[in-house]
PDB file of C-alpha atoms in Angstrom:
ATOM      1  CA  UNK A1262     119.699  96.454  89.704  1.00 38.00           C
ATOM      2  CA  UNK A1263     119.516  98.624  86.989  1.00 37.00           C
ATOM      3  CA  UNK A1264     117.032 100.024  84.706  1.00 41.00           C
ATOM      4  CA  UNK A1265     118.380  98.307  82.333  1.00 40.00           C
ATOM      5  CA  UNK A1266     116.863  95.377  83.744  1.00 41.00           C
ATOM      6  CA  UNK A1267     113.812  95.650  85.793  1.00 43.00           C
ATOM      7  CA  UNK A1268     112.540  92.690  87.614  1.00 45.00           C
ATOM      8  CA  UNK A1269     109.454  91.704  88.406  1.00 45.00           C
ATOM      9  CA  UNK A1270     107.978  92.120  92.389  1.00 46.00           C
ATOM     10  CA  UNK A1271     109.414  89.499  94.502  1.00 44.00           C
ATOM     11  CA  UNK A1272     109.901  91.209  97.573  1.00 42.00           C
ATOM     12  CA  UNK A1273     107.639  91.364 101.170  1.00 41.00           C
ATOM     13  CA  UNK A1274     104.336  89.730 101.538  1.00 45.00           C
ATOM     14  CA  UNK A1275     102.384  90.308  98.721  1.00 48.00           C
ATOM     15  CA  UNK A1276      99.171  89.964 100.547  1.00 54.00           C
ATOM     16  CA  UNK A1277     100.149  93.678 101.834  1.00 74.00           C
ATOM     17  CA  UNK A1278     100.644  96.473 100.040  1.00 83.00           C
ATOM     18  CA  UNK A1279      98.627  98.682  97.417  1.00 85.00           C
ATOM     19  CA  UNK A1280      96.935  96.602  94.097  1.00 88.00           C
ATOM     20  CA  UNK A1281      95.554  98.056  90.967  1.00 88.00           C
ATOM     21  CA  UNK A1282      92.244  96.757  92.003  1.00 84.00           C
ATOM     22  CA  UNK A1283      92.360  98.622  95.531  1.00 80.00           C
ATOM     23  CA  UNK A1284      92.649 101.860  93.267  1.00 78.00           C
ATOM     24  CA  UNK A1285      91.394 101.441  89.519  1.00 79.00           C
ATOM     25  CA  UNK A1286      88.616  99.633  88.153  1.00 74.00           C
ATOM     26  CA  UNK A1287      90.132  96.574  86.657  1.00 79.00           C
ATOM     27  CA  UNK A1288      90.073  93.190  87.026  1.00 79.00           C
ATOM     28  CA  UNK A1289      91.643  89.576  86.551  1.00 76.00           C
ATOM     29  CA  UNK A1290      95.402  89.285  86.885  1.00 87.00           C
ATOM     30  CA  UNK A1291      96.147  93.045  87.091  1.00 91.00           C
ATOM     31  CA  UNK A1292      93.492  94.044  90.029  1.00 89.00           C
ATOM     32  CA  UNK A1293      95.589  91.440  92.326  1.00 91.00           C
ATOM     33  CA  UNK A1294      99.426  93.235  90.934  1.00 93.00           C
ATOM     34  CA  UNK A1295     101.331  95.674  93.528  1.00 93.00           C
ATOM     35  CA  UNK A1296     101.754  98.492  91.786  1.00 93.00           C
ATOM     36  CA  UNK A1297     105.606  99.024  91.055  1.00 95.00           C
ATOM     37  CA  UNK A1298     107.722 102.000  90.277  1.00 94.00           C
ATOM     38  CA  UNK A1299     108.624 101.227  86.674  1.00 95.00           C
ATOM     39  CA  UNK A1300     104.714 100.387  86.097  1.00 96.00           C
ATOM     40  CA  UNK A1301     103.934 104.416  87.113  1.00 93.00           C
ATOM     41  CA  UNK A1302     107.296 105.627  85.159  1.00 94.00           C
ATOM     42  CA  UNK A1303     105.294 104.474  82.639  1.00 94.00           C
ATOM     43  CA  UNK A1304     102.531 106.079  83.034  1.00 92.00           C
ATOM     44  CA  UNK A1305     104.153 109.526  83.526  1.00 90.00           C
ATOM     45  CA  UNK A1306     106.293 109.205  80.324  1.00 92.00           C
ATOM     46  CA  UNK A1307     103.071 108.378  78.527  1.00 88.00           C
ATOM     47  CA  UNK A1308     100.951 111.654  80.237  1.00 83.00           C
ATOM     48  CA  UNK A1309     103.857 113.884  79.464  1.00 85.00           C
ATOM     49  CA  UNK A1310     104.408 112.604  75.627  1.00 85.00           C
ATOM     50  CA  UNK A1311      99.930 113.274  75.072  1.00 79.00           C
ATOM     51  CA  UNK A1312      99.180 115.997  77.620  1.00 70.00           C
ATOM     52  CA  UNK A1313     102.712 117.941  78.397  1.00 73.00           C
ATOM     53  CA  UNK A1314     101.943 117.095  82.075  1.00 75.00           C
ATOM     54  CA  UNK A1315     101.296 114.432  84.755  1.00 78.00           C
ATOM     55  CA  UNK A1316      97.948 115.385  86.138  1.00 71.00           C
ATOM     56  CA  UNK A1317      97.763 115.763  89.863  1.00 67.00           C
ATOM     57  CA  UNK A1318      95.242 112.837  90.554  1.00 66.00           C
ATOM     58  CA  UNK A1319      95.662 111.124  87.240  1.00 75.00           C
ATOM     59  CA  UNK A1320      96.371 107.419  86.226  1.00 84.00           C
ATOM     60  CA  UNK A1321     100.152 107.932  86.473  1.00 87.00           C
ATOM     61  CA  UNK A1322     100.082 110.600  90.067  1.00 82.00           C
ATOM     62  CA  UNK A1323      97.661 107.806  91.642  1.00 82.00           C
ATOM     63  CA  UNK A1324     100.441 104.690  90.810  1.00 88.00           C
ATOM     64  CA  UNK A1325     103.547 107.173  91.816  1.00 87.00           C
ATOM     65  CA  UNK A1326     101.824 107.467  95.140  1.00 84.00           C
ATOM     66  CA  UNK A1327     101.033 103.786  95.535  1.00 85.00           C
ATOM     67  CA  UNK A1328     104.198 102.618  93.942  1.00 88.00           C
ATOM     68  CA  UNK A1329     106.052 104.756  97.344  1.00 89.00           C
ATOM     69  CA  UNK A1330     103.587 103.389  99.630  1.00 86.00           C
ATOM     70  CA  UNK A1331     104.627  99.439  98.199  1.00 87.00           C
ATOM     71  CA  UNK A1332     108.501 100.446  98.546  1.00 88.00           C
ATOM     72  CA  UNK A1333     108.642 101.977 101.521  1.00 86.00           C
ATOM     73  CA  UNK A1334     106.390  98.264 102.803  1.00 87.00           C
ATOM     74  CA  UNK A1335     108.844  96.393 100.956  1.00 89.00           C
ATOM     75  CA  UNK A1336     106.777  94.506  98.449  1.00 90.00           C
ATOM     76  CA  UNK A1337     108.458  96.147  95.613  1.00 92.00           C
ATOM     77  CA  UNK A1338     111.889  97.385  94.844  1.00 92.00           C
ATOM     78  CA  UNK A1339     112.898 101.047  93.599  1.00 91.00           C
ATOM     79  CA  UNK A1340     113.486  99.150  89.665  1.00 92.00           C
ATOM     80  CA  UNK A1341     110.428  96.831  89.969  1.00 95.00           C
ATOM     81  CA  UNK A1342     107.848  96.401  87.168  1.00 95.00           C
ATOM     82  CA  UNK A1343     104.501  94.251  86.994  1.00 95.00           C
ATOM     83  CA  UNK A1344     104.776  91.628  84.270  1.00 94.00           C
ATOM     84  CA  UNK A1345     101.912  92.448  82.716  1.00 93.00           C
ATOM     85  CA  UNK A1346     103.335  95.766  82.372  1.00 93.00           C
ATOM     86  CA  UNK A1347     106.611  94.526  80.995  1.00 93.00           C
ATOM     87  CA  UNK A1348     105.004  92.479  78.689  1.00 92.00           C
ATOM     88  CA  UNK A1349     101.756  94.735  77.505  1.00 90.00           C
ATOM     89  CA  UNK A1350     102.958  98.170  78.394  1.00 91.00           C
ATOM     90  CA  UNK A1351     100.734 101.284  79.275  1.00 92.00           C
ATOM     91  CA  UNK A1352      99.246 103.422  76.055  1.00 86.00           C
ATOM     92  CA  UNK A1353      97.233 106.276  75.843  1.00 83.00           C
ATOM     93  CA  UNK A1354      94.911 105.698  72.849  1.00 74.00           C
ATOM     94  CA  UNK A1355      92.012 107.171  71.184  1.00 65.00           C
ATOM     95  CA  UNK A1356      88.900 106.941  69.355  1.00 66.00           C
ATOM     96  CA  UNK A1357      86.322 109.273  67.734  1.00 65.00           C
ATOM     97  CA  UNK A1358      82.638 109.708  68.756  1.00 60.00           C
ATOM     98  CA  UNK A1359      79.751 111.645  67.781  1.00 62.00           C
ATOM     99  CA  UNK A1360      82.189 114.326  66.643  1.00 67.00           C
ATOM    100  CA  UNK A1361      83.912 114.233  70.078  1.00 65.00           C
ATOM    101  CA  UNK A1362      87.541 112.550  70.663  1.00 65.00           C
ATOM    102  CA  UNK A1363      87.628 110.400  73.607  1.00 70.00           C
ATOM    103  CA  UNK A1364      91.036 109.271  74.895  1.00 69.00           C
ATOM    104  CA  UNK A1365      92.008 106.227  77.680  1.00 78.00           C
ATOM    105  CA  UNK A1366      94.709 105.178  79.256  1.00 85.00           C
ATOM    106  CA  UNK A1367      95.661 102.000  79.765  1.00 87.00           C
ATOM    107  CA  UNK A1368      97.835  99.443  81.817  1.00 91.00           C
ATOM    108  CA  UNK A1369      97.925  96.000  79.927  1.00 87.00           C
ATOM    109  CA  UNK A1370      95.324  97.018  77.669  1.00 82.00           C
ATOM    110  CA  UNK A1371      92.776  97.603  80.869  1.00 82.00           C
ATOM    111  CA  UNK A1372      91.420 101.102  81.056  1.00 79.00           C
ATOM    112  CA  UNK A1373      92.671 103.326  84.218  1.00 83.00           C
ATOM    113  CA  UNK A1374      91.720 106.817  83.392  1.00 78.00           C
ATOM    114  CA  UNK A1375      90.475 108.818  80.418  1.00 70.00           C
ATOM    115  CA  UNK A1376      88.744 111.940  78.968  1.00 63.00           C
ATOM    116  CA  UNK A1377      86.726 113.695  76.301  1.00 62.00           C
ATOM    117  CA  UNK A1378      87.205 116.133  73.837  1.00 59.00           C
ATOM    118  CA  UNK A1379      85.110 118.129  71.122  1.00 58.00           C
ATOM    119  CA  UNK A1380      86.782 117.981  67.434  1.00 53.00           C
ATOM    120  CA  UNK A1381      86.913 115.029  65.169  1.00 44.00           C
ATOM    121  CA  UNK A1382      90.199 114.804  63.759  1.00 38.00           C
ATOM    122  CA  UNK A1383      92.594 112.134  64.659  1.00 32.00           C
ATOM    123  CA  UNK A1384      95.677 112.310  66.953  1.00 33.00           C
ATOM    124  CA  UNK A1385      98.958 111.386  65.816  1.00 28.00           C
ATOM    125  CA  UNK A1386      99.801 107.726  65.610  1.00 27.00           C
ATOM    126  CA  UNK A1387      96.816 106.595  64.172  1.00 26.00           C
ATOM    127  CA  UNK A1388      92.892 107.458  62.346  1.00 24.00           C
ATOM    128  CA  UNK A1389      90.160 108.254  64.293  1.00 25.00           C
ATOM    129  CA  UNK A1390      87.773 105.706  65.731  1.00 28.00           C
ATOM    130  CA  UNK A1391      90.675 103.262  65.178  1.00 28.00           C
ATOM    131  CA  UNK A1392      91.571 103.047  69.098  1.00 31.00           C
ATOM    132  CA  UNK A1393      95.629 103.553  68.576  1.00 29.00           C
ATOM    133  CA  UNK A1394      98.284 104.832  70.058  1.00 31.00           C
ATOM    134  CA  UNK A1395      98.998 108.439  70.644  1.00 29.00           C
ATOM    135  CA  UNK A1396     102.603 109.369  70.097  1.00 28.00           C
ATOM    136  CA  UNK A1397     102.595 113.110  70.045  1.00 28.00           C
ATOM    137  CA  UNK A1398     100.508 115.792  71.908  1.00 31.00           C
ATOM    138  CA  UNK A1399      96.951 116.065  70.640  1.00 34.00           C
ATOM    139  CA  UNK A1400      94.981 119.577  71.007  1.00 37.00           C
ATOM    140  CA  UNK A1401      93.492 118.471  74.478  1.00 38.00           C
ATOM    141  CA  UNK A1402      91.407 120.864  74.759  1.00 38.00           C
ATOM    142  CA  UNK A1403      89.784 121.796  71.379  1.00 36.00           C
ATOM    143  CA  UNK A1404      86.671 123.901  71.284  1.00 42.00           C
ATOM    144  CA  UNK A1405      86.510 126.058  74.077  1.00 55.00           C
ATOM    145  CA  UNK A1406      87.283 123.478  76.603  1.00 73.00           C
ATOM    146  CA  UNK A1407      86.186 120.093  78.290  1.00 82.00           C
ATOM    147  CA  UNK A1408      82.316 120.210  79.134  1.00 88.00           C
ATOM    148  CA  UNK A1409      80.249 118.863  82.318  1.00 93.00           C
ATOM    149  CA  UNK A1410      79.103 116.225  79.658  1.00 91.00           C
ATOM    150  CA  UNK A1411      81.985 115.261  78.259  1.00 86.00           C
ATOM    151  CA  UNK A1412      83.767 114.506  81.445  1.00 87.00           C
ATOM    152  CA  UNK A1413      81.058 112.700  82.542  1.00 91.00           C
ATOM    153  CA  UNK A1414      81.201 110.447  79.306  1.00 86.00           C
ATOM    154  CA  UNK A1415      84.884 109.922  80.619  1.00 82.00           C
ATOM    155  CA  UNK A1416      83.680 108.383  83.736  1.00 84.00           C
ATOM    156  CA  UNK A1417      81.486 106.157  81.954  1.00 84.00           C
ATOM    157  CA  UNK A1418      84.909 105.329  80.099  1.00 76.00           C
ATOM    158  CA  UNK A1419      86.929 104.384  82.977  1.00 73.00           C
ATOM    159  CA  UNK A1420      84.704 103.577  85.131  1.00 81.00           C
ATOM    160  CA  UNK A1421      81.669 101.868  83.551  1.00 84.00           C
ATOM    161  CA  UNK A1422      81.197  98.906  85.148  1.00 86.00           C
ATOM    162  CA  UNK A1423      81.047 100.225  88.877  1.00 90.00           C
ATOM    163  CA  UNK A1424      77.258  99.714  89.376  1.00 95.00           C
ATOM    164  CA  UNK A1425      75.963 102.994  90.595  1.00 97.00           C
ATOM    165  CA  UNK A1426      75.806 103.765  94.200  1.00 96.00           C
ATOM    166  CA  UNK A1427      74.685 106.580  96.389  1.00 96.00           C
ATOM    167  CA  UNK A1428      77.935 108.311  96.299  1.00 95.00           C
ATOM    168  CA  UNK A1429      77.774 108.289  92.033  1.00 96.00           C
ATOM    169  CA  UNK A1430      74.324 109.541  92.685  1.00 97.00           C
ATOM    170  CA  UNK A1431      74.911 112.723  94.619  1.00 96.00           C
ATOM    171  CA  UNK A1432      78.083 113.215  92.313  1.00 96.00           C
ATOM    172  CA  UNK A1433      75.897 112.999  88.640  1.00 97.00           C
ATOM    173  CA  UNK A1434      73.284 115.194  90.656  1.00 97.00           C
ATOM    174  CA  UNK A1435      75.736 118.085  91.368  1.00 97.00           C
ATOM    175  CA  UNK A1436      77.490 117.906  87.698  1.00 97.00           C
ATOM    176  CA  UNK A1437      73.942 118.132  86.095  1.00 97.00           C
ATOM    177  CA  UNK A1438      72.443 121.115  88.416  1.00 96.00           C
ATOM    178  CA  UNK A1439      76.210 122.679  87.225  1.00 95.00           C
ATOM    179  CA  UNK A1440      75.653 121.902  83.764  1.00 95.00           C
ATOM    180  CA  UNK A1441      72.265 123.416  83.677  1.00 94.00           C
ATOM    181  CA  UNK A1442      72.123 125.885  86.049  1.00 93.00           C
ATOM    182  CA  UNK A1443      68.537 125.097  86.805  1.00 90.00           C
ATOM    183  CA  UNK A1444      69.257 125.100  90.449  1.00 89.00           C
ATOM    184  CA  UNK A1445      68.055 121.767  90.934  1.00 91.00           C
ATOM    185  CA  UNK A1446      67.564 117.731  89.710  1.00 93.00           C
ATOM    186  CA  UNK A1447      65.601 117.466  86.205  1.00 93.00           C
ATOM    187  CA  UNK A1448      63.017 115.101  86.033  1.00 93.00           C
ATOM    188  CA  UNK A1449      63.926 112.219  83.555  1.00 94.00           C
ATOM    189  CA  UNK A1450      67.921 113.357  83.868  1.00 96.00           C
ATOM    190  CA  UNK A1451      70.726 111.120  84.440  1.00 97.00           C
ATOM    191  CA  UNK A1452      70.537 112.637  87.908  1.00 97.00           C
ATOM    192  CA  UNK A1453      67.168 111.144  88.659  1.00 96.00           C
ATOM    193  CA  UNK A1454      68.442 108.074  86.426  1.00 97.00           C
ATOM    194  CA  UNK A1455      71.444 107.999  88.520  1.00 97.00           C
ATOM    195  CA  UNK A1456      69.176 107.959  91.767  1.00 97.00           C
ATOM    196  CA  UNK A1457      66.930 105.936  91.061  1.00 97.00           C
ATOM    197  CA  UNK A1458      69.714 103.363  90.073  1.00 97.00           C
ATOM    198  CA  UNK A1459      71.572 103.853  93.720  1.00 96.00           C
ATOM    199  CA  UNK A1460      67.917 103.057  94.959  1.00 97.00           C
ATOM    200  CA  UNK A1461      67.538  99.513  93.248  1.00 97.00           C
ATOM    201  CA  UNK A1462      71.187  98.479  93.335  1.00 96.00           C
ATOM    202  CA  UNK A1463      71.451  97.153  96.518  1.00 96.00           C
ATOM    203  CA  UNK A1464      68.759  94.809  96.284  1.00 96.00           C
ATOM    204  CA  UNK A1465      69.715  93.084  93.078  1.00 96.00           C
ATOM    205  CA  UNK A1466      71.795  90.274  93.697  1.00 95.00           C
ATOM    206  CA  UNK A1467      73.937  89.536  90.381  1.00 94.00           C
ATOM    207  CA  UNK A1468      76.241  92.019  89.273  1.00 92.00           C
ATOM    208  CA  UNK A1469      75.747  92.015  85.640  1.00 92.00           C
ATOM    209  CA  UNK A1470      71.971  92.810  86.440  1.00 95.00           C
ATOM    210  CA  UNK A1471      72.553  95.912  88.472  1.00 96.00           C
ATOM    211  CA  UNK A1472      72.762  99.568  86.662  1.00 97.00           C
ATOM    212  CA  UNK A1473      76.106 100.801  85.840  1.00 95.00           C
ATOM    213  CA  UNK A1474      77.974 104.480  85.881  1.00 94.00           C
ATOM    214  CA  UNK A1475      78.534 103.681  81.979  1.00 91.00           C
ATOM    215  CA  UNK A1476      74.419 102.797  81.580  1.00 95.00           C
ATOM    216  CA  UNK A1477      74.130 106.246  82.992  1.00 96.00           C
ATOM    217  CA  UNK A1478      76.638 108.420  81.266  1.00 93.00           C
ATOM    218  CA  UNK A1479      77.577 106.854  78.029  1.00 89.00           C
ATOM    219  CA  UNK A1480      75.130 109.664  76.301  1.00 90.00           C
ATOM    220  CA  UNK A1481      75.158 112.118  79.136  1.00 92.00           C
ATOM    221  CA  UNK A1482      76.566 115.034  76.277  1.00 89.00           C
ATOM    222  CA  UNK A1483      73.265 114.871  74.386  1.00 90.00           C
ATOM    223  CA  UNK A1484      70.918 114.454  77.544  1.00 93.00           C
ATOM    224  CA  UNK A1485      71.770 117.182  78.887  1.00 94.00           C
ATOM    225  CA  UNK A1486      69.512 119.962  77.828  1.00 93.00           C
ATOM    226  CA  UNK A1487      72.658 122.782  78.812  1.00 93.00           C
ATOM    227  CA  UNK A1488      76.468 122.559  79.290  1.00 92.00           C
ATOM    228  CA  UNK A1489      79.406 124.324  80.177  1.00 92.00           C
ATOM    229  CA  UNK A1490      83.296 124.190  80.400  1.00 91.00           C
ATOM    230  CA  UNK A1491      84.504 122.501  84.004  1.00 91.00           C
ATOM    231  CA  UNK A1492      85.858 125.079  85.850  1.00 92.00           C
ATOM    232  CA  UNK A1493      87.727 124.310  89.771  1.00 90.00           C
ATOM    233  CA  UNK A1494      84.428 125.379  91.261  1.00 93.00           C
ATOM    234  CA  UNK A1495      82.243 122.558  89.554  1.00 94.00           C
ATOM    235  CA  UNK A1496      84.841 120.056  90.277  1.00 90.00           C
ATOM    236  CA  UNK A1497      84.868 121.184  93.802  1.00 91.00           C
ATOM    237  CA  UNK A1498      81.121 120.852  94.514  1.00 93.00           C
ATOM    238  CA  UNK A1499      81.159 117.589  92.433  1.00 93.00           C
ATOM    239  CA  UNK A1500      84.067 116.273  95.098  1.00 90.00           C
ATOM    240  CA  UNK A1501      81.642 117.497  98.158  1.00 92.00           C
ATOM    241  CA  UNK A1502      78.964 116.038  97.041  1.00 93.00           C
ATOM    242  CA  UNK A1503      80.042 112.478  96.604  1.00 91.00           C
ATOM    243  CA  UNK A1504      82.743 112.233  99.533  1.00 89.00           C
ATOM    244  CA  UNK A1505      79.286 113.787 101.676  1.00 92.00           C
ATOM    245  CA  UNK A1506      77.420 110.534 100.483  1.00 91.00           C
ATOM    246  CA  UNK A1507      80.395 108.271 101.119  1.00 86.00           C
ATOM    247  CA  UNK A1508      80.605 105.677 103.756  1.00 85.00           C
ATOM    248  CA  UNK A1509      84.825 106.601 103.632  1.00 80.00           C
ATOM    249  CA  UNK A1510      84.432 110.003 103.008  1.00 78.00           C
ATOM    250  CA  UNK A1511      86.306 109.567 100.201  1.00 73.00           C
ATOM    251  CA  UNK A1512      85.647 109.939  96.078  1.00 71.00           C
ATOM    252  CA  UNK A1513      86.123 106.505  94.204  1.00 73.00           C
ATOM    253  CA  UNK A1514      89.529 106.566  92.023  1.00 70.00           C
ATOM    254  CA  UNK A1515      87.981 107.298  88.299  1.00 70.00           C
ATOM    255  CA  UNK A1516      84.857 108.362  88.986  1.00 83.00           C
ATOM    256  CA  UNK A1517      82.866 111.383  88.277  1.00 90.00           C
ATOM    257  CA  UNK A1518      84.733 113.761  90.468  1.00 86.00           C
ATOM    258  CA  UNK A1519      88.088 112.676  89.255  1.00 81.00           C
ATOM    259  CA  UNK A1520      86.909 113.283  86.022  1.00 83.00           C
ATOM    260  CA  UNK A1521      85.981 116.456  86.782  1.00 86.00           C
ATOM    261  CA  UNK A1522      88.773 117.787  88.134  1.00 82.00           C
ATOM    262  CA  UNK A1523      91.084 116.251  85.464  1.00 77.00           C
ATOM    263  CA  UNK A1524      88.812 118.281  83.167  1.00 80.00           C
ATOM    264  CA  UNK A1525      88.823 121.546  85.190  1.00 83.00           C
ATOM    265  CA  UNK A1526      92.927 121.256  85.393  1.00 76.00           C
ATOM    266  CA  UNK A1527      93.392 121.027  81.458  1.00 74.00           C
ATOM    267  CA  UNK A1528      90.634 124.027  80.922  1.00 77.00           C
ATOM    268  CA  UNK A1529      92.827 126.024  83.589  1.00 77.00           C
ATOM    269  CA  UNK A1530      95.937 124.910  81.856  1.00 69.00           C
ATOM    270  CA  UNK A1531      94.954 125.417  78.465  1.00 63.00           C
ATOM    271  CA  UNK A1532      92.978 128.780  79.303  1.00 65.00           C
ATOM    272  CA  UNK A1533      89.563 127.805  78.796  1.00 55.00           C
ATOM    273  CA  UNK A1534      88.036 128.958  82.460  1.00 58.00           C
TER     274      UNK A1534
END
């Protein structure tokens, strides 16, 4: 089939294989969609039109992998697209805030990844605050780099509405202690907010009533008392911390240490660390 004409998944057992929900923080029909090849050729044509690049560990590098793992299982073909994909397409948009410019990207208008910036001038495609499309490449990077706080402001961006767990907790603690360079948890921080959050979680029963990553680090830029640009280092010790308080071991896809390190690659790219 060409690409011409990409057809929807049809192939193997859809029970198996790898959903948007097993690796991105979404929900309703697209958390229960295989992800398909065309869905993350997407993806990468949108990260290299706004950044120049497809981030190692990004939106479109996560669905690449996942879109393999599905083909070589057989539940989708090497043309394959989602529907909602075919019919909603991915964007990369962006909004101003607080004299910061925040940008998300999306898969059927549900938010997979995203990022902060300072400066408060709008992107191509669209005015600031206004949420559009990007359709050229937007200074990334402007004003010495991505901070501690501003990737954490991401998180609470893609990731908002994972209710804050002990993992999150060890992963806000390290960012902060980096940020500040106090050597150690402030009192009254979103690390002790964070903590105290993980604490509580697991013995509230409704999920709307439990503390989220986005109650956490919506403001985290103007909490924190210090900040710095995310260098490798930070992101590392971020990653260690979390995967150290994790069950699996692992980091959770869109939270605070994928944040960081997305930050800590552009800096690096754009020569900022």
């Amino acid at each position: 089939m060409s690409q011409d004409q990409p057809r929807t998944p049809q192939g193997g057992d859809q029970h198996y294989g790898i959903k948007y929900g097993d690796v991105f923080d979404v929900k309703e029909d697209l958390a229960s969609k295989n992800i398909a090849p065309r869905d993350a050729a997407a993806m990468q044509a949108a990260e290299n039109r706004v950044l120049g690049q497809t981030p190692r560990g990004g939106p479109a590098s996560v669905m690449q992998s996942a879109a393999d793992v599905n083909q070589s299982l057989g539940v989708v073909g090497h043309d394959d697209i989602t529907d909602i994909t075919r019919e909603q397409g991915v964007n990369i948009a962006e909004r101003a805030a607080d004299g910061r410019r925040v940008f998300a990207e999306a898969v059927g208008g549900q938010v997979v990844g995203g990022y902060a910036t300072r400066g408060g001038g709008a992107a191509a495609g669209g005015r600031a605050g206004q949420g559009q499309d990007i359709s050229s490449s937007p200074d990334i990077v402007a004003g010495g780099g991505i901070t501690i706080g501003e990737a954490l402001e991401a998180t609470a961006l893609t990731s908002g509405n994972k209710p804050v767990d002990m993992s999150d907790a060890a992963a806000i603690q390290a960012a902060e202690v980096k940020a500040t360079g106090r050597g150690q948890v402030m009192p009254g921080g979103i690390g002790a907010e964070a903590q105290a959050a993980a604490d509580l979680n697991p013995g509230i029963w409704r999920h709307e009533d439990k503390t989220k990553l986005g109650d956490v680090l919506g403001d985290a830029t103007d909490r924190l008392p210090d900040d710095k640009t995310v260098t490798r280092e930070d992101a590392k010790r971020v990653v260690a911390a979390e995967v150290r308080n994790d069950p699996n071991a692992s980091p959770h896809p869109g939270g605070v240490p994928a944040s960081m390190a997305a930050a800590a690659r552009l800096n690096q790219k754009a020569g900022s660390t």
